[in-house]
Amino acid sequence: MDLPCALCGSGRFIFGVILTLISAENITQKLKKALPVTALESVDSTNLLGLKAARDGAISGTTFVALRQTAGRGRLGRSFFSPQGGLYLSIVLRPQTEASAALSVTTAAATAVCRALDGFCTEKPMIKWVNDIYIADRKVCGILTEGAFVPNSTRLDYAVVGIGLNLTEPAGGYPPEIADKAGAVFGKENVPDEIKEALAAAVLNEFFALYDDAHIQNGLEEYRRRSYLDGKTVTYQKDGNTHIARVLGVDESVHLVLEENGQKIFLEAGEVSVCVNKQLKQH
């Protein structure tokens, strides 16, 4: 049986096959800030590991990195397709702020991922409100922030920010329900382990350049500049009805600003679908 394990070596021998795996030591050597990093080949969910570690008292910055998830988690209780060929990170945080700051954690993470990807690809990474990263009109990354309150308080006890990156296209392609929108940073290329380690370290370095427990720089100005939806026609749901509008941008409160029938609409949360060739493309 191939079981998840913490790794600091170069590989394992399973059923006659040597697996070359990422190394936590190699990642930490590239970090600008000392962080406890655990690298795994496969796990149910790095966010579940992070949440358990947070409940057990793990320090801020504790990070779990995996190459595959068997039960990846997405927004709104959805599953997150996490096959071999990805890079999945979850970071335990101890924000000394109100729970409302959780959104700043997400925007900081999105900005950090884009900055990290700038060093690895020629196409500019863009952010689809609120938490997805797109390259060349394909989703290559999703971000999920979860956490818990201090008892009898509106302050955060801890937060876990999960980052799921598609590095290469999975064998057999993507499932039909996401095949029209999913993409990979490196397409069908083979990605050496040292590149995966370098990218993981780059994401962590960029994130902690924006974040510390006492103060979160949300990277909002850059987040807004990288808005993937600007100028696009989208649909959204309100009061059980489907509305069509044009995206003007993202405001300073991270609301999506729309123009509908000559009026501005501000979406605080929700899902939007991009209209492509008069058809709706779910994103």
PDB file of C-alpha atoms in Angstrom:
ATOM      1  CA  MET A   1       0.000   0.000   0.000  1.00  0.00           C
ATOM      2  CA  ASP A   2       1.303   3.443  -0.913  1.00  0.00           C
ATOM      3  CA  LEU A   3       0.869   5.523   2.239  1.00  0.00           C
ATOM      4  CA  PRO A   4       1.393   9.267   2.721  1.00  0.00           C
ATOM      5  CA  CYS A   5       4.648  10.051   4.472  1.00  0.00           C
ATOM      6  CA  ALA A   6       6.779  13.036   5.417  1.00  0.00           C
ATOM      7  CA  LEU A   7       9.811  13.215   3.169  1.00  0.00           C
ATOM      8  CA  CYS A   8      13.254  14.710   3.340  1.00  0.00           C
ATOM      9  CA  GLY A   9      14.944  12.274   0.999  1.00  0.00           C
ATOM     10  CA  SER A  10      15.010  11.815  -2.743  1.00  0.00           C
ATOM     11  CA  GLY A  11      12.619   8.925  -3.182  1.00  0.00           C
ATOM     12  CA  ARG A  12      11.094   5.578  -2.154  1.00  0.00           C
ATOM     13  CA  PHE A  13      10.956   2.055  -3.573  1.00  0.00           C
ATOM     14  CA  ILE A  14       7.380   0.834  -4.202  1.00  0.00           C
ATOM     15  CA  PHE A  15       6.456  -2.322  -6.107  1.00  0.00           C
ATOM     16  CA  GLY A  16       9.768  -2.278  -7.964  1.00  0.00           C
ATOM     17  CA  VAL A  17       9.546   1.405  -8.956  1.00  0.00           C
ATOM     18  CA  ILE A  18      11.693   4.181  -7.518  1.00  0.00           C
ATOM     19  CA  LEU A  19       9.682   7.351  -7.041  1.00  0.00           C
ATOM     20  CA  THR A  20      11.590  10.606  -7.059  1.00  0.00           C
ATOM     21  CA  LEU A  21       9.838  12.948  -4.680  1.00  0.00           C
ATOM     22  CA  ILE A  22      10.062  16.534  -3.553  1.00  0.00           C
ATOM     23  CA  SER A  23      12.124  17.231  -0.469  1.00  0.00           C
ATOM     24  CA  ALA A  24      11.056  19.408   2.463  1.00  0.00           C
ATOM     25  CA  GLU A  25      14.730  20.130   3.111  1.00  0.00           C
ATOM     26  CA  ASN A  26      15.255  21.389  -0.433  1.00  0.00           C
ATOM     27  CA  ILE A  27      12.223  23.677  -0.101  1.00  0.00           C
ATOM     28  CA  THR A  28      13.301  25.135   3.248  1.00  0.00           C
ATOM     29  CA  GLN A  29      16.795  25.830   1.917  1.00  0.00           C
ATOM     30  CA  LYS A  30      15.218  28.201  -0.618  1.00  0.00           C
ATOM     31  CA  LEU A  31      13.081  30.074   1.922  1.00  0.00           C
ATOM     32  CA  LYS A  32      13.824  33.589   3.125  1.00  0.00           C
ATOM     33  CA  LYS A  33      12.039  32.849   6.407  1.00  0.00           C
ATOM     34  CA  ALA A  34      12.430  29.740   8.545  1.00  0.00           C
ATOM     35  CA  LEU A  35       9.233  27.680   8.323  1.00  0.00           C
ATOM     36  CA  PRO A  36       8.377  24.138   9.394  1.00  0.00           C
ATOM     37  CA  VAL A  37       7.611  22.353   6.118  1.00  0.00           C
ATOM     38  CA  THR A  38       6.342  18.794   5.664  1.00  0.00           C
ATOM     39  CA  ALA A  39       6.460  17.362   2.131  1.00  0.00           C
ATOM     40  CA  LEU A  40       4.218  14.468   1.171  1.00  0.00           C
ATOM     41  CA  GLU A  41       3.714  12.369  -1.887  1.00  0.00           C
ATOM     42  CA  SER A  42      -0.035  11.912  -1.434  1.00  0.00           C
ATOM     43  CA  VAL A  43      -2.602  12.943   1.175  1.00  0.00           C
ATOM     44  CA  ASP A  44      -6.371  13.269   1.442  1.00  0.00           C
ATOM     45  CA  SER A  45      -6.212  17.061   1.815  1.00  0.00           C
ATOM     46  CA  THR A  46      -3.405  19.383   2.836  1.00  0.00           C
ATOM     47  CA  ASN A  47      -6.023  21.754   4.269  1.00  0.00           C
ATOM     48  CA  LEU A  48      -7.361  19.010   6.516  1.00  0.00           C
ATOM     49  CA  LEU A  49      -3.809  18.392   7.721  1.00  0.00           C
ATOM     50  CA  GLY A  50      -3.374  22.119   8.307  1.00  0.00           C
ATOM     51  CA  LEU A  51      -6.641  22.457  10.216  1.00  0.00           C
ATOM     52  CA  LYS A  52      -5.771  19.526  12.469  1.00  0.00           C
ATOM     53  CA  ALA A  53      -2.283  20.892  13.056  1.00  0.00           C
ATOM     54  CA  ALA A  54      -3.740  24.318  13.899  1.00  0.00           C
ATOM     55  CA  ARG A  55      -6.141  22.793  16.416  1.00  0.00           C
ATOM     56  CA  ASP A  56      -3.206  20.911  17.929  1.00  0.00           C
ATOM     57  CA  GLY A  57      -1.255  24.146  18.428  1.00  0.00           C
ATOM     58  CA  ALA A  58       0.989  24.297  15.335  1.00  0.00           C
ATOM     59  CA  ILE A  59       2.872  27.558  14.995  1.00  0.00           C
ATOM     60  CA  SER A  60       2.133  30.118  12.317  1.00  0.00           C
ATOM     61  CA  GLY A  61       3.909  29.262   9.085  1.00  0.00           C
ATOM     62  CA  THR A  62       3.594  25.493   9.470  1.00  0.00           C
ATOM     63  CA  THR A  63       3.258  24.286   5.885  1.00  0.00           C
ATOM     64  CA  PHE A  64       2.200  21.036   4.239  1.00  0.00           C
ATOM     65  CA  VAL A  65       3.132  20.376   0.605  1.00  0.00           C
ATOM     66  CA  ALA A  66       1.870  17.425  -1.447  1.00  0.00           C
ATOM     67  CA  LEU A  67       2.040  16.200  -5.035  1.00  0.00           C
ATOM     68  CA  ARG A  68      -1.439  14.672  -5.008  1.00  0.00           C
ATOM     69  CA  GLN A  69      -4.668  14.875  -2.982  1.00  0.00           C
ATOM     70  CA  THR A  70      -7.316  12.186  -2.858  1.00  0.00           C
ATOM     71  CA  ALA A  71      -9.984  14.416  -1.283  1.00  0.00           C
ATOM     72  CA  GLY A  72      -9.085  17.967  -2.263  1.00  0.00           C
ATOM     73  CA  ARG A  73     -11.393  20.686  -0.985  1.00  0.00           C
ATOM     74  CA  GLY A  74     -12.796  23.688  -2.831  1.00  0.00           C
ATOM     75  CA  ARG A  75     -15.130  26.574  -2.084  1.00  0.00           C
ATOM     76  CA  LEU A  76     -18.776  26.032  -1.153  1.00  0.00           C
ATOM     77  CA  GLY A  77     -18.131  22.449  -0.088  1.00  0.00           C
ATOM     78  CA  ARG A  78     -17.044  21.357  -3.545  1.00  0.00           C
ATOM     79  CA  SER A  79     -14.331  18.824  -4.258  1.00  0.00           C
ATOM     80  CA  PHE A  80     -11.077  20.031  -5.848  1.00  0.00           C
ATOM     81  CA  PHE A  81      -9.606  17.777  -8.545  1.00  0.00           C
ATOM     82  CA  SER A  82      -6.053  17.139  -7.303  1.00  0.00           C
ATOM     83  CA  PRO A  83      -4.300  14.491  -9.411  1.00  0.00           C
ATOM     84  CA  GLN A  84      -0.625  13.665  -9.750  1.00  0.00           C
ATOM     85  CA  GLY A  85       0.929  16.518 -11.675  1.00  0.00           C
ATOM     86  CA  GLY A  86      -0.082  19.200  -9.214  1.00  0.00           C
ATOM     87  CA  LEU A  87       1.450  21.047  -6.280  1.00  0.00           C
ATOM     88  CA  TYR A  88      -0.759  21.479  -3.238  1.00  0.00           C
ATOM     89  CA  LEU A  89       0.204  23.676  -0.267  1.00  0.00           C
ATOM     90  CA  SER A  90      -1.568  24.554   2.972  1.00  0.00           C
ATOM     91  CA  ILE A  91      -0.178  27.108   5.416  1.00  0.00           C
ATOM     92  CA  VAL A  92      -1.219  27.437   9.066  1.00  0.00           C
ATOM     93  CA  LEU A  93      -1.573  31.068  10.188  1.00  0.00           C
ATOM     94  CA  ARG A  94      -2.307  32.800  13.508  1.00  0.00           C
ATOM     95  CA  PRO A  95      -3.670  36.214  12.405  1.00  0.00           C
ATOM     96  CA  GLN A  96      -3.927  38.692  15.281  1.00  0.00           C
ATOM     97  CA  THR A  97      -6.937  40.285  13.628  1.00  0.00           C
ATOM     98  CA  GLU A  98     -10.693  40.153  13.290  1.00  0.00           C
ATOM     99  CA  ALA A  99     -12.226  37.352  11.255  1.00  0.00           C
ATOM    100  CA  SER A 100     -12.990  39.816   8.468  1.00  0.00           C
ATOM    101  CA  ALA A 101      -9.265  39.738   7.672  1.00  0.00           C
ATOM    102  CA  ALA A 102      -9.650  36.231   6.258  1.00  0.00           C
ATOM    103  CA  LEU A 103     -10.441  37.783   2.877  1.00  0.00           C
ATOM    104  CA  SER A 104      -7.123  39.653   3.018  1.00  0.00           C
ATOM    105  CA  VAL A 105      -5.384  36.308   3.514  1.00  0.00           C
ATOM    106  CA  THR A 106      -6.991  35.072   0.290  1.00  0.00           C
ATOM    107  CA  THR A 107      -6.095  38.176  -1.732  1.00  0.00           C
ATOM    108  CA  ALA A 108      -2.527  38.103  -0.392  1.00  0.00           C
ATOM    109  CA  ALA A 109      -2.239  34.436  -1.371  1.00  0.00           C
ATOM    110  CA  ALA A 110      -3.609  35.100  -4.869  1.00  0.00           C
ATOM    111  CA  THR A 111      -1.167  37.962  -5.393  1.00  0.00           C
ATOM    112  CA  ALA A 112       1.711  35.861  -4.047  1.00  0.00           C
ATOM    113  CA  VAL A 113       0.933  32.952  -6.375  1.00  0.00           C
ATOM    114  CA  CYS A 114       0.886  35.276  -9.380  1.00  0.00           C
ATOM    115  CA  ARG A 115       4.211  36.823  -8.403  1.00  0.00           C
ATOM    116  CA  ALA A 116       5.741  33.372  -7.965  1.00  0.00           C
ATOM    117  CA  LEU A 117       4.393  32.158 -11.317  1.00  0.00           C
ATOM    118  CA  ASP A 118       5.842  35.214 -13.063  1.00  0.00           C
ATOM    119  CA  GLY A 119       9.252  33.607 -12.596  1.00  0.00           C
ATOM    120  CA  PHE A 120       8.213  30.332 -14.221  1.00  0.00           C
ATOM    121  CA  CYS A 121       5.996  31.177 -17.204  1.00  0.00           C
ATOM    122  CA  THR A 122       5.865  33.722 -20.007  1.00  0.00           C
ATOM    123  CA  GLU A 123       2.085  34.281 -19.935  1.00  0.00           C
ATOM    124  CA  LYS A 124       0.928  36.736 -17.269  1.00  0.00           C
ATOM    125  CA  PRO A 125      -1.053  35.053 -14.476  1.00  0.00           C
ATOM    126  CA  MET A 126      -4.398  36.743 -13.802  1.00  0.00           C
ATOM    127  CA  ILE A 127      -6.799  36.541 -10.846  1.00  0.00           C
ATOM    128  CA  LYS A 128     -10.426  35.608 -11.331  1.00  0.00           C
ATOM    129  CA  TRP A 129     -12.424  37.070  -8.478  1.00  0.00           C
ATOM    130  CA  VAL A 130     -12.201  35.891  -5.795  1.00  0.00           C
ATOM    131  CA  ASN A 131      -9.722  33.058  -5.524  1.00  0.00           C
ATOM    132  CA  ASP A 132      -8.684  31.495  -8.851  1.00  0.00           C
ATOM    133  CA  ILE A 133      -5.570  32.025 -10.973  1.00  0.00           C
ATOM    134  CA  TYR A 134      -5.816  31.924 -14.764  1.00  0.00           C
ATOM    135  CA  ILE A 135      -3.148  31.677 -17.447  1.00  0.00           C
ATOM    136  CA  ALA A 136      -4.190  32.016 -21.101  1.00  0.00           C
ATOM    137  CA  ASP A 137      -7.891  31.699 -20.227  1.00  0.00           C
ATOM    138  CA  ARG A 138      -7.354  28.462 -18.277  1.00  0.00           C
ATOM    139  CA  LYS A 139      -7.653  27.976 -14.530  1.00  0.00           C
ATOM    140  CA  VAL A 140      -4.343  26.755 -13.147  1.00  0.00           C
ATOM    141  CA  CYS A 141      -4.836  27.414  -9.433  1.00  0.00           C
ATOM    142  CA  GLY A 142      -7.520  27.609  -6.757  1.00  0.00           C
ATOM    143  CA  ILE A 143      -7.212  29.043  -3.256  1.00  0.00           C
ATOM    144  CA  LEU A 144      -9.254  28.127  -0.180  1.00  0.00           C
ATOM    145  CA  THR A 145      -8.961  29.869   3.194  1.00  0.00           C
ATOM    146  CA  GLU A 146     -10.522  28.201   6.228  1.00  0.00           C
ATOM    147  CA  GLY A 147     -10.273  28.929   9.940  1.00  0.00           C
ATOM    148  CA  ALA A 148     -11.851  29.216  13.366  1.00  0.00           C
ATOM    149  CA  PHE A 149     -12.781  31.945  15.835  1.00  0.00           C
ATOM    150  CA  VAL A 150     -11.392  32.495  19.282  1.00  0.00           C
ATOM    151  CA  PRO A 151     -14.241  31.270  21.556  1.00  0.00           C
ATOM    152  CA  ASN A 152     -16.751  34.030  22.396  1.00  0.00           C
ATOM    153  CA  SER A 153     -14.937  36.440  20.104  1.00  0.00           C
ATOM    154  CA  THR A 154     -14.960  37.797  16.562  1.00  0.00           C
ATOM    155  CA  ARG A 155     -11.194  37.345  16.324  1.00  0.00           C
ATOM    156  CA  LEU A 156      -9.543  34.567  14.374  1.00  0.00           C
ATOM    157  CA  ASP A 157      -7.910  31.804  16.378  1.00  0.00           C
ATOM    158  CA  TYR A 158      -6.228  30.419  13.277  1.00  0.00           C
ATOM    159  CA  ALA A 159      -6.547  30.303   9.522  1.00  0.00           C
ATOM    160  CA  VAL A 160      -5.324  27.810   6.951  1.00  0.00           C
ATOM    161  CA  VAL A 161      -4.781  28.984   3.398  1.00  0.00           C
ATOM    162  CA  GLY A 162      -4.747  26.209   0.815  1.00  0.00           C
ATOM    163  CA  ILE A 163      -3.228  26.667  -2.639  1.00  0.00           C
ATOM    164  CA  GLY A 164      -3.769  24.073  -5.364  1.00  0.00           C
ATOM    165  CA  LEU A 165      -1.657  24.449  -8.518  1.00  0.00           C
ATOM    166  CA  ASN A 166      -2.026  22.427 -11.716  1.00  0.00           C
ATOM    167  CA  LEU A 167       1.543  21.998 -12.960  1.00  0.00           C
ATOM    168  CA  THR A 168       1.056  19.445 -15.748  1.00  0.00           C
ATOM    169  CA  GLU A 169      -2.011  18.017 -17.445  1.00  0.00           C
ATOM    170  CA  PRO A 170      -3.081  14.717 -15.844  1.00  0.00           C
ATOM    171  CA  ALA A 171      -2.827  11.449 -17.721  1.00  0.00           C
ATOM    172  CA  GLY A 172      -6.105  10.999 -19.560  1.00  0.00           C
ATOM    173  CA  GLY A 173      -6.943  14.693 -19.371  1.00  0.00           C
ATOM    174  CA  TYR A 174      -9.331  16.541 -17.083  1.00  0.00           C
ATOM    175  CA  PRO A 175     -12.814  15.312 -16.121  1.00  0.00           C
ATOM    176  CA  PRO A 176     -15.545  16.461 -18.554  1.00  0.00           C
ATOM    177  CA  GLU A 177     -17.071  18.889 -16.043  1.00  0.00           C
ATOM    178  CA  ILE A 178     -13.876  20.989 -15.922  1.00  0.00           C
ATOM    179  CA  ALA A 179     -12.212  20.118 -19.241  1.00  0.00           C
ATOM    180  CA  ASP A 180     -13.311  23.398 -20.866  1.00  0.00           C
ATOM    181  CA  LYS A 181     -11.651  25.595 -18.243  1.00  0.00           C
ATOM    182  CA  ALA A 182      -8.835  23.699 -16.496  1.00  0.00           C
ATOM    183  CA  GLY A 183      -5.251  24.201 -17.553  1.00  0.00           C
ATOM    184  CA  ALA A 184      -1.729  23.577 -16.326  1.00  0.00           C
ATOM    185  CA  VAL A 185       1.185  25.935 -15.771  1.00  0.00           C
ATOM    186  CA  PHE A 186       3.574  23.772 -17.807  1.00  0.00           C
ATOM    187  CA  GLY A 187       1.047  22.105 -20.109  1.00  0.00           C
ATOM    188  CA  LYS A 188       2.095  18.551 -20.939  1.00  0.00           C
ATOM    189  CA  GLU A 189       5.758  19.102 -20.113  1.00  0.00           C
ATOM    190  CA  ASN A 190       7.579  16.929 -17.629  1.00  0.00           C
ATOM    191  CA  VAL A 191       8.397  19.029 -14.567  1.00  0.00           C
ATOM    192  CA  PRO A 192      11.586  18.111 -12.648  1.00  0.00           C
ATOM    193  CA  ASP A 193      11.238  17.854  -8.879  1.00  0.00           C
ATOM    194  CA  GLU A 194      13.649  20.741  -8.380  1.00  0.00           C
ATOM    195  CA  ILE A 195      11.244  23.010 -10.286  1.00  0.00           C
ATOM    196  CA  LYS A 196       8.359  21.921  -8.052  1.00  0.00           C
ATOM    197  CA  GLU A 197      10.482  22.628  -4.975  1.00  0.00           C
ATOM    198  CA  ALA A 198      11.558  26.008  -6.326  1.00  0.00           C
ATOM    199  CA  LEU A 199       7.962  26.982  -7.125  1.00  0.00           C
ATOM    200  CA  ALA A 200       6.741  25.907  -3.682  1.00  0.00           C
ATOM    201  CA  ALA A 201       9.470  28.003  -2.081  1.00  0.00           C
ATOM    202  CA  ALA A 202       8.691  30.965  -4.349  1.00  0.00           C
ATOM    203  CA  VAL A 203       5.004  30.887  -3.376  1.00  0.00           C
ATOM    204  CA  LEU A 204       5.920  30.816   0.326  1.00  0.00           C
ATOM    205  CA  ASN A 205       8.482  33.606  -0.044  1.00  0.00           C
ATOM    206  CA  GLU A 206       6.047  35.844  -1.897  1.00  0.00           C
ATOM    207  CA  PHE A 207       3.236  35.133   0.560  1.00  0.00           C
ATOM    208  CA  PHE A 208       5.298  35.936   3.645  1.00  0.00           C
ATOM    209  CA  ALA A 209       6.555  39.108   1.972  1.00  0.00           C
ATOM    210  CA  LEU A 210       2.929  40.254   2.245  1.00  0.00           C
ATOM    211  CA  TYR A 211       1.814  38.534   5.434  1.00  0.00           C
ATOM    212  CA  ASP A 212       2.721  38.445   9.083  1.00  0.00           C
ATOM    213  CA  ASP A 213       0.412  37.642  11.978  1.00  0.00           C
ATOM    214  CA  ALA A 214       0.281  41.223  13.216  1.00  0.00           C
ATOM    215  CA  HIS A 215      -0.289  42.865   9.839  1.00  0.00           C
ATOM    216  CA  ILE A 216      -1.614  41.534   6.523  1.00  0.00           C
ATOM    217  CA  GLN A 217      -0.669  43.413   3.382  1.00  0.00           C
ATOM    218  CA  ASN A 218      -3.411  42.184   1.128  1.00  0.00           C
ATOM    219  CA  GLY A 219      -1.629  43.009  -2.139  1.00  0.00           C
ATOM    220  CA  LEU A 220      -4.915  44.536  -3.246  1.00  0.00           C
ATOM    221  CA  GLU A 221      -3.532  47.069  -5.713  1.00  0.00           C
ATOM    222  CA  GLU A 222      -1.759  44.325  -7.650  1.00  0.00           C
ATOM    223  CA  TYR A 223      -4.708  41.970  -7.165  1.00  0.00           C
ATOM    224  CA  ARG A 224      -6.938  44.530  -8.890  1.00  0.00           C
ATOM    225  CA  ARG A 225      -4.442  45.092 -11.726  1.00  0.00           C
ATOM    226  CA  ARG A 226      -4.441  41.370 -12.426  1.00  0.00           C
ATOM    227  CA  SER A 227      -8.245  41.056 -12.587  1.00  0.00           C
ATOM    228  CA  TYR A 228      -9.082  38.428 -15.200  1.00  0.00           C
ATOM    229  CA  LEU A 229     -12.734  39.453 -15.487  1.00  0.00           C
ATOM    230  CA  ASP A 230     -12.296  43.152 -16.320  1.00  0.00           C
ATOM    231  CA  GLY A 231     -14.281  44.067 -19.419  1.00  0.00           C
ATOM    232  CA  LYS A 232     -15.898  40.645 -19.738  1.00  0.00           C
ATOM    233  CA  THR A 233     -19.636  39.985 -19.895  1.00  0.00           C
ATOM    234  CA  VAL A 234     -20.759  37.655 -17.130  1.00  0.00           C
ATOM    235  CA  THR A 235     -23.857  36.246 -15.523  1.00  0.00           C
ATOM    236  CA  TYR A 236     -24.576  36.062 -11.817  1.00  0.00           C
ATOM    237  CA  GLN A 237     -27.427  34.913  -9.620  1.00  0.00           C
ATOM    238  CA  LYS A 238     -29.487  37.234  -7.446  1.00  0.00           C
ATOM    239  CA  ASP A 239     -32.817  36.492  -5.747  1.00  0.00           C
ATOM    240  CA  GLY A 240     -33.123  33.299  -7.764  1.00  0.00           C
ATOM    241  CA  ASN A 241     -32.763  35.122 -11.090  1.00  0.00           C
ATOM    242  CA  THR A 242     -29.938  35.136 -13.632  1.00  0.00           C
ATOM    243  CA  HIS A 243     -28.508  38.574 -14.450  1.00  0.00           C
ATOM    244  CA  ILE A 244     -26.156  39.608 -17.250  1.00  0.00           C
ATOM    245  CA  ALA A 245     -23.643  42.384 -16.664  1.00  0.00           C
ATOM    246  CA  ARG A 246     -20.248  43.724 -17.728  1.00  0.00           C
ATOM    247  CA  VAL A 247     -17.361  43.653 -15.269  1.00  0.00           C
ATOM    248  CA  LEU A 248     -15.813  47.042 -14.504  1.00  0.00           C
ATOM    249  CA  GLY A 249     -13.253  45.787 -12.003  1.00  0.00           C
ATOM    250  CA  VAL A 250     -12.639  45.007  -8.339  1.00  0.00           C
ATOM    251  CA  ASP A 251     -13.017  47.761  -5.747  1.00  0.00           C
ATOM    252  CA  GLU A 252     -11.026  48.478  -2.575  1.00  0.00           C
ATOM    253  CA  SER A 253     -13.360  46.256  -0.553  1.00  0.00           C
ATOM    254  CA  VAL A 254     -12.741  43.333  -2.950  1.00  0.00           C
ATOM    255  CA  HIS A 255     -16.282  43.630  -4.324  1.00  0.00           C
ATOM    256  CA  LEU A 256     -16.740  42.778  -7.987  1.00  0.00           C
ATOM    257  CA  VAL A 257     -18.019  45.933  -9.713  1.00  0.00           C
ATOM    258  CA  LEU A 258     -20.523  45.307 -12.516  1.00  0.00           C
ATOM    259  CA  GLU A 259     -22.461  47.480 -14.923  1.00  0.00           C
ATOM    260  CA  GLU A 260     -26.012  46.306 -15.556  1.00  0.00           C
ATOM    261  CA  ASN A 261     -28.547  48.363 -17.502  1.00  0.00           C
ATOM    262  CA  GLY A 262     -26.497  51.499 -16.892  1.00  0.00           C
ATOM    263  CA  GLN A 263     -26.237  50.944 -13.128  1.00  0.00           C
ATOM    264  CA  LYS A 264     -23.312  49.844 -11.004  1.00  0.00           C
ATOM    265  CA  ILE A 265     -23.728  46.619  -9.052  1.00  0.00           C
ATOM    266  CA  PHE A 266     -21.337  45.562  -6.288  1.00  0.00           C
ATOM    267  CA  LEU A 267     -21.037  41.821  -5.625  1.00  0.00           C
ATOM    268  CA  GLU A 268     -19.683  40.989  -2.180  1.00  0.00           C
ATOM    269  CA  ALA A 269     -19.637  37.232  -2.785  1.00  0.00           C
ATOM    270  CA  GLY A 270     -20.937  34.607  -5.160  1.00  0.00           C
ATOM    271  CA  GLU A 271     -20.125  32.950  -8.450  1.00  0.00           C
ATOM    272  CA  VAL A 272     -20.023  34.454 -11.918  1.00  0.00           C
ATOM    273  CA  SER A 273     -19.990  32.789 -15.335  1.00  0.00           C
ATOM    274  CA  VAL A 274     -18.233  34.275 -18.331  1.00  0.00           C
ATOM    275  CA  CYS A 275     -20.242  34.624 -21.544  1.00  0.00           C
ATOM    276  CA  VAL A 276     -18.306  33.177 -24.476  1.00  0.00           C
ATOM    277  CA  ASN A 277     -19.718  33.315 -28.011  1.00  0.00           C
ATOM    278  CA  LYS A 278     -23.200  33.932 -26.629  1.00  0.00           C
ATOM    279  CA  GLN A 279     -22.923  30.811 -24.503  1.00  0.00           C
ATOM    280  CA  LEU A 280     -22.157  30.638 -20.819  1.00  0.00           C
ATOM    281  CA  LYS A 281     -18.849  29.236 -19.665  1.00  0.00           C
ATOM    282  CA  GLN A 282     -18.934  28.227 -16.003  1.00  0.00           C
ATOM    283  CA  HIS A 283     -15.888  29.357 -14.043  1.00  0.00           C
TER     284      HIS A 283
END
